[in-house]
Amino acid sequence: MNSLFEYILRIGDDSLILGQRLAEWCGHGPILEEDIAITNISLDLIGQATNFLTYAAEVENAGRDADKLAFLRIDREYKNVVLVEQPNGDFGDTMVRQFLFDAFRKIYFERLQHSKDEQLAAIAEKSLKETRYHLKHSSEWVIRLGDGTEESHNRVQNSLNVLWRYRTELFYMDQVDEELIKQGIAVDLYSFRTEYDSFVNSILDEATLVPPANNWEFGGGRIGKHSEHLGHLLAEMQYMQRAYPNMEW
Amino acid sequence: MAKIIIFTEQNQYFYVYIFIALLKLKNMKEISLVELENRFQEKVDAEVRIEPNDWMPEEYRRTLIRQISQHAHSEVVGMLPEGNWITRAPNLRRKAVLLAKVQDEAGHGLYLYSAVETLGADRESTIDDLHSGKAKYSSIFNYPTPTWADMGAIGWLVDGAAIMNQVPLCRCSYGPYARAMVRVCKEESFHQRQGFEIITVLAQGTPEQKAMAQDALNRFWWPALMMFGPNDDESKHSKQSMKWKIKRLSNDDLRQQFVDVTVPQAELIGLTIPDPDLKWNKETGHYEFGAINWDEFWQVVEGNGPCNHDRIKARREAKENGMWVREAALAHAEKRAARKTA
Amino acid sequence: MANAKEWPLWEVFIRSKQGLNHKHVGSLRAPDAQLAIENARDVYTRRSEGISIWVVESNNLYASDPQDSDAFFEPSESKVYRHPTFYDVPDGISHM
């Protein structure tokens, strides 16, 4: 197994699947200004996915390109965390999912931009600028909704109760990470777990939200074991390439 | 009219005086109105821009509110037929470009709602009119986009037609609308180009792709022609709108321009315009084209097109499902403001 | 439904990277200044860098636009637009 290839897939697939989810909001946002904001974030993520998957294909060196990786793998071959494949739900669900993800990615890219792998470092640096903006947007919304009306508070507390369990998978590490950390390429995720928890809790505090008591962790995406949601998402995303194989668009 | 009757000897003169004074005042008001209208028309004729706080005839204001809000609604509703394909775009680049395009359209809607607010209209009221069926939007968006090739057809034909309508509006008499149009036109040309690129790749691709492209053209050609509106002699508002420079070119002229420009483009990529009556006229230097099905046009405009119901439903639900978000944001802003002053 | 408390209107002014002054580019709706600026960045700059954004609640912008000095019936200093939501109407009043 090519560890670097696996590693890049994980990052790239996170961006791809989350970008795909956010794109579903287009034309259905709560207000026009927010429609634009969400689509902007989706566009950034699709851009990141393209960068990471292009590099992954290069590293794999088996004749695939970013599109083949994005559209022609089977579900077991996608390495995104299950958090990002969760359905959009309502605006609160989307913002909580986004917030838990962005808070991780900001610190992650801050570290990854110092990777000994120049290409990864470069993509991380570019992605970091965007991620800072995404995090500002999602954390402010979590606060607005948590500390808004009674209805918004209840809704978003519920979102948090449901999505909280998925955040730990963001810190999943295995032999792929170990190998690459030794080479100075990958980031030691445990090293910033406390920083992440502390930041997330401070925002939840300001939002008057309470993390659920149940701390049972849930994951599997990083090794291709996904929730039921990914299959449907892929069926939609891959449709054209599956229905019209081997054509240019 | 004063009803005070002071019974004095000079009663009748006093009364008469008041009557004459009031008459004079009434005349003064009328003269002023005529004078204002004349000056307004002079400005328009001299291509001087009318700005939000300038005097303007009520009908001018009302017409602009209707026209600009319709335009804004069209941009926003227009996000839906294309948004339909973002999650199924055939590759990453097409997905990104389509996302960017639809995002632009949202932005255009915003520029236009912004312009309509300058006229004293309220954005949400115009949007509620859209949702209740009172306000109209461009009929083209009531047609479905069942295939990927429709993304090409829309960019090429629909944006092409829109550009033809919008470029002259950059010189319309009302400042905020003209400026919004300048910004829109800058972004619109990328839209048409990417649409044409999509359909060109298909038209020159595999047999299945070529068939997809031809089918999209077959379905969107006539609705695109209908985008320019009814024939000029059937168009009620045209004459006054032209006088006020809210409309710069006639429907038929624009439609003819569109046909003349687009037919060669189709020929270039090997697609056939679905009009057996299409014919180049050497003498006039224009294409003759077949009869438009005006029954279809009016049915769609009146709300009976294939997608009217779905489009409005989607927009209405987006707002309804999002009201709690808007309320939360306001409540939070109020709380913050209160904490600041506390 | 329209007047069920809307997000206030904000005017947006942008100074481009090479620009000398802020220019008025349009308006948008936002619940607070923070979101107004973020949305302005998304809508009016597509997030270009090195751009300065000012937002002002339309309610707080005053205009003197004496183009028609003979306009008998207009106040000489007015709000930017004659906007219905700029004028507070008591709660009981409908159809206004």
PDB file of C-alpha atoms in Angstrom, chain A residues 11-169:
ATOM      1  CA  ILE A  11      -7.573  14.796   2.852  1.00  0.00           C
ATOM      2  CA  GLY A  12      -8.832  15.101  -0.718  1.00  0.00           C
ATOM      3  CA  ASP A  13     -11.921  12.983  -0.127  1.00  0.00           C
ATOM      4  CA  ASP A  14     -12.887  15.077   2.906  1.00  0.00           C
ATOM      5  CA  SER A  15     -12.886  18.157   0.688  1.00  0.00           C
ATOM      6  CA  LEU A  16     -14.631  16.386  -2.184  1.00  0.00           C
ATOM      7  CA  ILE A  17     -17.497  14.890  -0.224  1.00  0.00           C
ATOM      8  CA  LEU A  18     -18.113  17.968   1.894  1.00  0.00           C
ATOM      9  CA  GLY A  19     -17.937  20.162  -1.208  1.00  0.00           C
ATOM     10  CA  GLN A  20     -20.505  17.926  -2.858  1.00  0.00           C
ATOM     11  CA  ARG A  21     -22.824  18.163   0.172  1.00  0.00           C
ATOM     12  CA  LEU A  22     -22.629  21.953   0.292  1.00  0.00           C
ATOM     13  CA  ALA A  23     -23.362  22.167  -3.436  1.00  0.00           C
ATOM     14  CA  GLU A  24     -26.775  20.647  -2.693  1.00  0.00           C
ATOM     15  CA  TRP A  25     -27.728  23.895  -0.949  1.00  0.00           C
ATOM     16  CA  CYS A  26     -27.465  25.910  -4.138  1.00  0.00           C
ATOM     17  CA  GLY A  27     -30.746  27.717  -4.705  1.00  0.00           C
ATOM     18  CA  HIS A  28     -32.194  26.513  -1.396  1.00  0.00           C
ATOM     19  CA  GLY A  29     -30.347  28.609   1.184  1.00  0.00           C
ATOM     20  CA  PRO A  30     -32.254  30.508   3.883  1.00  0.00           C
ATOM     21  CA  ILE A  31     -31.504  33.846   2.255  1.00  0.00           C
ATOM     22  CA  LEU A  32     -29.805  34.806  -0.979  1.00  0.00           C
ATOM     23  CA  GLU A  33     -26.676  36.167   0.703  1.00  0.00           C
ATOM     24  CA  GLU A  34     -26.182  32.893   2.520  1.00  0.00           C
ATOM     25  CA  ASP A  35     -26.731  30.912  -0.682  1.00  0.00           C
ATOM     26  CA  ILE A  36     -23.736  32.736  -2.096  1.00  0.00           C
ATOM     27  CA  ALA A  37     -21.673  32.171   1.042  1.00  0.00           C
ATOM     28  CA  ILE A  38     -22.327  28.424   1.101  1.00  0.00           C
ATOM     29  CA  THR A  39     -21.668  28.012  -2.614  1.00  0.00           C
ATOM     30  CA  ASN A  40     -18.400  29.903  -2.171  1.00  0.00           C
ATOM     31  CA  ILE A  41     -17.305  27.427   0.467  1.00  0.00           C
ATOM     32  CA  SER A  42     -18.360  24.530  -1.756  1.00  0.00           C
ATOM     33  CA  LEU A  43     -16.317  25.967  -4.593  1.00  0.00           C
ATOM     34  CA  ASP A  44     -13.261  26.283  -2.358  1.00  0.00           C
ATOM     35  CA  LEU A  45     -13.619  22.667  -1.254  1.00  0.00           C
ATOM     36  CA  ILE A  46     -14.029  21.355  -4.802  1.00  0.00           C
ATOM     37  CA  GLY A  47     -10.895  23.323  -5.692  1.00  0.00           C
ATOM     38  CA  GLN A  48      -9.014  21.760  -2.793  1.00  0.00           C
ATOM     39  CA  ALA A  49     -10.266  18.313  -3.789  1.00  0.00           C
ATOM     40  CA  THR A  50      -9.031  18.872  -7.330  1.00  0.00           C
ATOM     41  CA  ASN A  51      -5.596  19.882  -6.051  1.00  0.00           C
ATOM     42  CA  PHE A  52      -5.264  17.000  -3.631  1.00  0.00           C
ATOM     43  CA  LEU A  53      -6.649  14.348  -5.973  1.00  0.00           C
ATOM     44  CA  THR A  54      -4.464  15.547  -8.844  1.00  0.00           C
ATOM     45  CA  TYR A  55      -1.464  15.131  -6.595  1.00  0.00           C
ATOM     46  CA  ALA A  56      -2.694  11.782  -5.326  1.00  0.00           C
ATOM     47  CA  ALA A  57      -2.991  10.501  -8.898  1.00  0.00           C
ATOM     48  CA  GLU A  58       0.573  11.675  -9.548  1.00  0.00           C
ATOM     49  CA  VAL A  59       1.840   9.890  -6.484  1.00  0.00           C
ATOM     50  CA  GLU A  60      -0.031   6.703  -7.372  1.00  0.00           C
ATOM     51  CA  ASN A  61       1.438   6.835 -10.855  1.00  0.00           C
ATOM     52  CA  ALA A  62      -1.007   4.294 -12.268  1.00  0.00           C
ATOM     53  CA  GLY A  63      -2.480   6.335 -15.107  1.00  0.00           C
ATOM     54  CA  ARG A  64      -5.401   7.779 -13.148  1.00  0.00           C
ATOM     55  CA  ASP A  65      -6.168  11.475 -12.861  1.00  0.00           C
ATOM     56  CA  ALA A  66      -8.202  13.566 -10.408  1.00  0.00           C
ATOM     57  CA  ASP A  67     -11.456  12.889 -12.264  1.00  0.00           C
ATOM     58  CA  LYS A  68     -10.940   9.127 -12.368  1.00  0.00           C
ATOM     59  CA  LEU A  69     -10.267   9.160  -8.657  1.00  0.00           C
ATOM     60  CA  ALA A  70     -13.208  11.429  -7.917  1.00  0.00           C
ATOM     61  CA  PHE A  71     -15.777   9.654 -10.070  1.00  0.00           C
ATOM     62  CA  LEU A  72     -14.775   6.046 -10.580  1.00  0.00           C
ATOM     63  CA  ARG A  73     -13.876   4.543  -7.239  1.00  0.00           C
ATOM     64  CA  ILE A  74     -16.296   2.364  -5.343  1.00  0.00           C
ATOM     65  CA  ASP A  75     -17.509   3.439  -1.912  1.00  0.00           C
ATOM     66  CA  ARG A  76     -14.972   1.290  -0.027  1.00  0.00           C
ATOM     67  CA  GLU A  77     -12.205   3.199  -1.736  1.00  0.00           C
ATOM     68  CA  TYR A  78     -13.235   6.625  -0.495  1.00  0.00           C
ATOM     69  CA  LYS A  79     -11.365   7.669   2.634  1.00  0.00           C
ATOM     70  CA  ASN A  80     -13.310  10.636   3.892  1.00  0.00           C
ATOM     71  CA  VAL A  81     -14.476  10.788   7.500  1.00  0.00           C
ATOM     72  CA  VAL A  82     -18.127   9.868   7.911  1.00  0.00           C
ATOM     73  CA  LEU A  83     -18.815  13.329   9.350  1.00  0.00           C
ATOM     74  CA  VAL A  84     -18.675  14.945   5.925  1.00  0.00           C
ATOM     75  CA  GLU A  85     -21.000  12.479   4.236  1.00  0.00           C
ATOM     76  CA  GLN A  86     -23.814  13.125   6.715  1.00  0.00           C
ATOM     77  CA  PRO A  87     -26.825  14.694   5.007  1.00  0.00           C
ATOM     78  CA  ASN A  88     -27.272  18.439   5.051  1.00  0.00           C
ATOM     79  CA  GLY A  89     -30.393  18.379   7.202  1.00  0.00           C
ATOM     80  CA  ASP A  90     -31.400  21.901   8.070  1.00  0.00           C
ATOM     81  CA  PHE A  91     -29.161  24.948   8.080  1.00  0.00           C
ATOM     82  CA  GLY A  92     -28.188  24.286  11.686  1.00  0.00           C
ATOM     83  CA  ASP A  93     -27.111  20.708  10.932  1.00  0.00           C
ATOM     84  CA  THR A  94     -25.018  21.998   8.051  1.00  0.00           C
ATOM     85  CA  MET A  95     -23.364  24.696  10.137  1.00  0.00           C
ATOM     86  CA  VAL A  96     -22.563  22.366  13.047  1.00  0.00           C
ATOM     87  CA  ARG A  97     -21.087  19.806  10.676  1.00  0.00           C
ATOM     88  CA  GLN A  98     -19.107  22.578   9.006  1.00  0.00           C
ATOM     89  CA  PHE A  99     -17.904  24.020  12.287  1.00  0.00           C
ATOM     90  CA  LEU A 100     -16.640  20.724  13.702  1.00  0.00           C
ATOM     91  CA  PHE A 101     -14.807  20.128  10.435  1.00  0.00           C
ATOM     92  CA  ASP A 102     -13.416  23.635   9.903  1.00  0.00           C
ATOM     93  CA  ALA A 103     -12.079  23.857  13.464  1.00  0.00           C
ATOM     94  CA  PHE A 104     -10.045  20.725  12.760  1.00  0.00           C
ATOM     95  CA  ARG A 105      -8.916  21.718   9.278  1.00  0.00           C
ATOM     96  CA  LYS A 106      -7.658  25.142  10.296  1.00  0.00           C
ATOM     97  CA  ILE A 107      -5.197  23.734  12.806  1.00  0.00           C
ATOM     98  CA  TYR A 108      -4.419  20.800  10.524  1.00  0.00           C
ATOM     99  CA  PHE A 109      -3.471  22.970   7.558  1.00  0.00           C
ATOM    100  CA  GLU A 110      -1.475  25.300   9.818  1.00  0.00           C
ATOM    101  CA  ARG A 111       0.694  22.282  10.587  1.00  0.00           C
ATOM    102  CA  LEU A 112       0.596  20.628   7.168  1.00  0.00           C
ATOM    103  CA  GLN A 113       1.984  23.728   5.462  1.00  0.00           C
ATOM    104  CA  HIS A 114       5.286  22.787   7.134  1.00  0.00           C
ATOM    105  CA  SER A 115       5.261  19.303   5.664  1.00  0.00           C
ATOM    106  CA  LYS A 116       8.490  18.032   4.129  1.00  0.00           C
ATOM    107  CA  ASP A 117       6.421  17.156   1.087  1.00  0.00           C
ATOM    108  CA  GLU A 118       6.520  20.414  -0.830  1.00  0.00           C
ATOM    109  CA  GLN A 119       3.421  19.792  -2.846  1.00  0.00           C
ATOM    110  CA  LEU A 120       1.339  18.989   0.217  1.00  0.00           C
ATOM    111  CA  ALA A 121       2.759  22.011   1.986  1.00  0.00           C
ATOM    112  CA  ALA A 122       1.838  24.259  -0.925  1.00  0.00           C
ATOM    113  CA  ILE A 123      -1.730  22.985  -1.192  1.00  0.00           C
ATOM    114  CA  ALA A 124      -2.079  23.277   2.574  1.00  0.00           C
ATOM    115  CA  GLU A 125      -0.917  26.880   2.567  1.00  0.00           C
ATOM    116  CA  LYS A 126      -3.414  27.824  -0.110  1.00  0.00           C
ATOM    117  CA  SER A 127      -6.208  25.881   1.560  1.00  0.00           C
ATOM    118  CA  LEU A 128      -5.459  27.449   4.933  1.00  0.00           C
ATOM    119  CA  LYS A 129      -6.452  30.916   3.750  1.00  0.00           C
ATOM    120  CA  GLU A 130      -9.818  29.592   2.643  1.00  0.00           C
ATOM    121  CA  THR A 131     -10.285  27.475   5.756  1.00  0.00           C
ATOM    122  CA  ARG A 132      -9.796  30.444   8.065  1.00  0.00           C
ATOM    123  CA  TYR A 133     -12.674  32.119   6.300  1.00  0.00           C
ATOM    124  CA  HIS A 134     -14.825  28.984   6.417  1.00  0.00           C
ATOM    125  CA  LEU A 135     -14.201  28.624  10.143  1.00  0.00           C
ATOM    126  CA  LYS A 136     -15.098  32.250  10.805  1.00  0.00           C
ATOM    127  CA  HIS A 137     -18.345  31.749   8.926  1.00  0.00           C
ATOM    128  CA  SER A 138     -19.364  28.459  10.534  1.00  0.00           C
ATOM    129  CA  SER A 139     -18.394  29.338  14.103  1.00  0.00           C
ATOM    130  CA  GLU A 140     -20.236  32.647  13.897  1.00  0.00           C
ATOM    131  CA  TRP A 141     -23.333  30.822  12.691  1.00  0.00           C
ATOM    132  CA  VAL A 142     -23.125  28.268  15.476  1.00  0.00           C
ATOM    133  CA  ILE A 143     -23.061  31.178  17.906  1.00  0.00           C
ATOM    134  CA  ARG A 144     -25.888  33.040  16.175  1.00  0.00           C
ATOM    135  CA  LEU A 145     -28.092  29.982  16.134  1.00  0.00           C
ATOM    136  CA  GLY A 146     -27.162  28.713  19.579  1.00  0.00           C
ATOM    137  CA  ASP A 147     -27.630  32.124  21.141  1.00  0.00           C
ATOM    138  CA  GLY A 148     -30.490  33.264  18.912  1.00  0.00           C
ATOM    139  CA  THR A 149     -34.119  32.366  19.430  1.00  0.00           C
ATOM    140  CA  GLU A 150     -35.444  29.520  21.528  1.00  0.00           C
ATOM    141  CA  GLU A 151     -36.270  27.632  18.364  1.00  0.00           C
ATOM    142  CA  SER A 152     -32.824  28.050  16.850  1.00  0.00           C
ATOM    143  CA  HIS A 153     -31.191  27.063  20.112  1.00  0.00           C
ATOM    144  CA  ASN A 154     -33.186  23.859  20.360  1.00  0.00           C
ATOM    145  CA  ARG A 155     -32.615  22.975  16.739  1.00  0.00           C
ATOM    146  CA  VAL A 156     -28.882  23.457  16.818  1.00  0.00           C
ATOM    147  CA  GLN A 157     -28.486  21.769  20.187  1.00  0.00           C
ATOM    148  CA  ASN A 158     -30.140  18.804  18.550  1.00  0.00           C
ATOM    149  CA  SER A 159     -27.757  19.029  15.593  1.00  0.00           C
ATOM    150  CA  LEU A 160     -24.867  18.998  17.996  1.00  0.00           C
ATOM    151  CA  ASN A 161     -26.261  16.009  19.867  1.00  0.00           C
ATOM    152  CA  VAL A 162     -26.403  14.050  16.628  1.00  0.00           C
ATOM    153  CA  LEU A 163     -23.096  15.107  15.043  1.00  0.00           C
ATOM    154  CA  TRP A 164     -20.857  15.314  18.108  1.00  0.00           C
ATOM    155  CA  ARG A 165     -19.905  11.642  17.922  1.00  0.00           C
ATOM    156  CA  TYR A 166     -18.402  12.010  14.459  1.00  0.00           C
ATOM    157  CA  ARG A 167     -15.773  14.569  15.307  1.00  0.00           C
ATOM    158  CA  THR A 168     -13.309  12.155  16.858  1.00  0.00           C
ATOM    159  CA  GLU A 169     -12.737  10.364  13.571  1.00  0.00           C
TER     160      GLU A 169
END
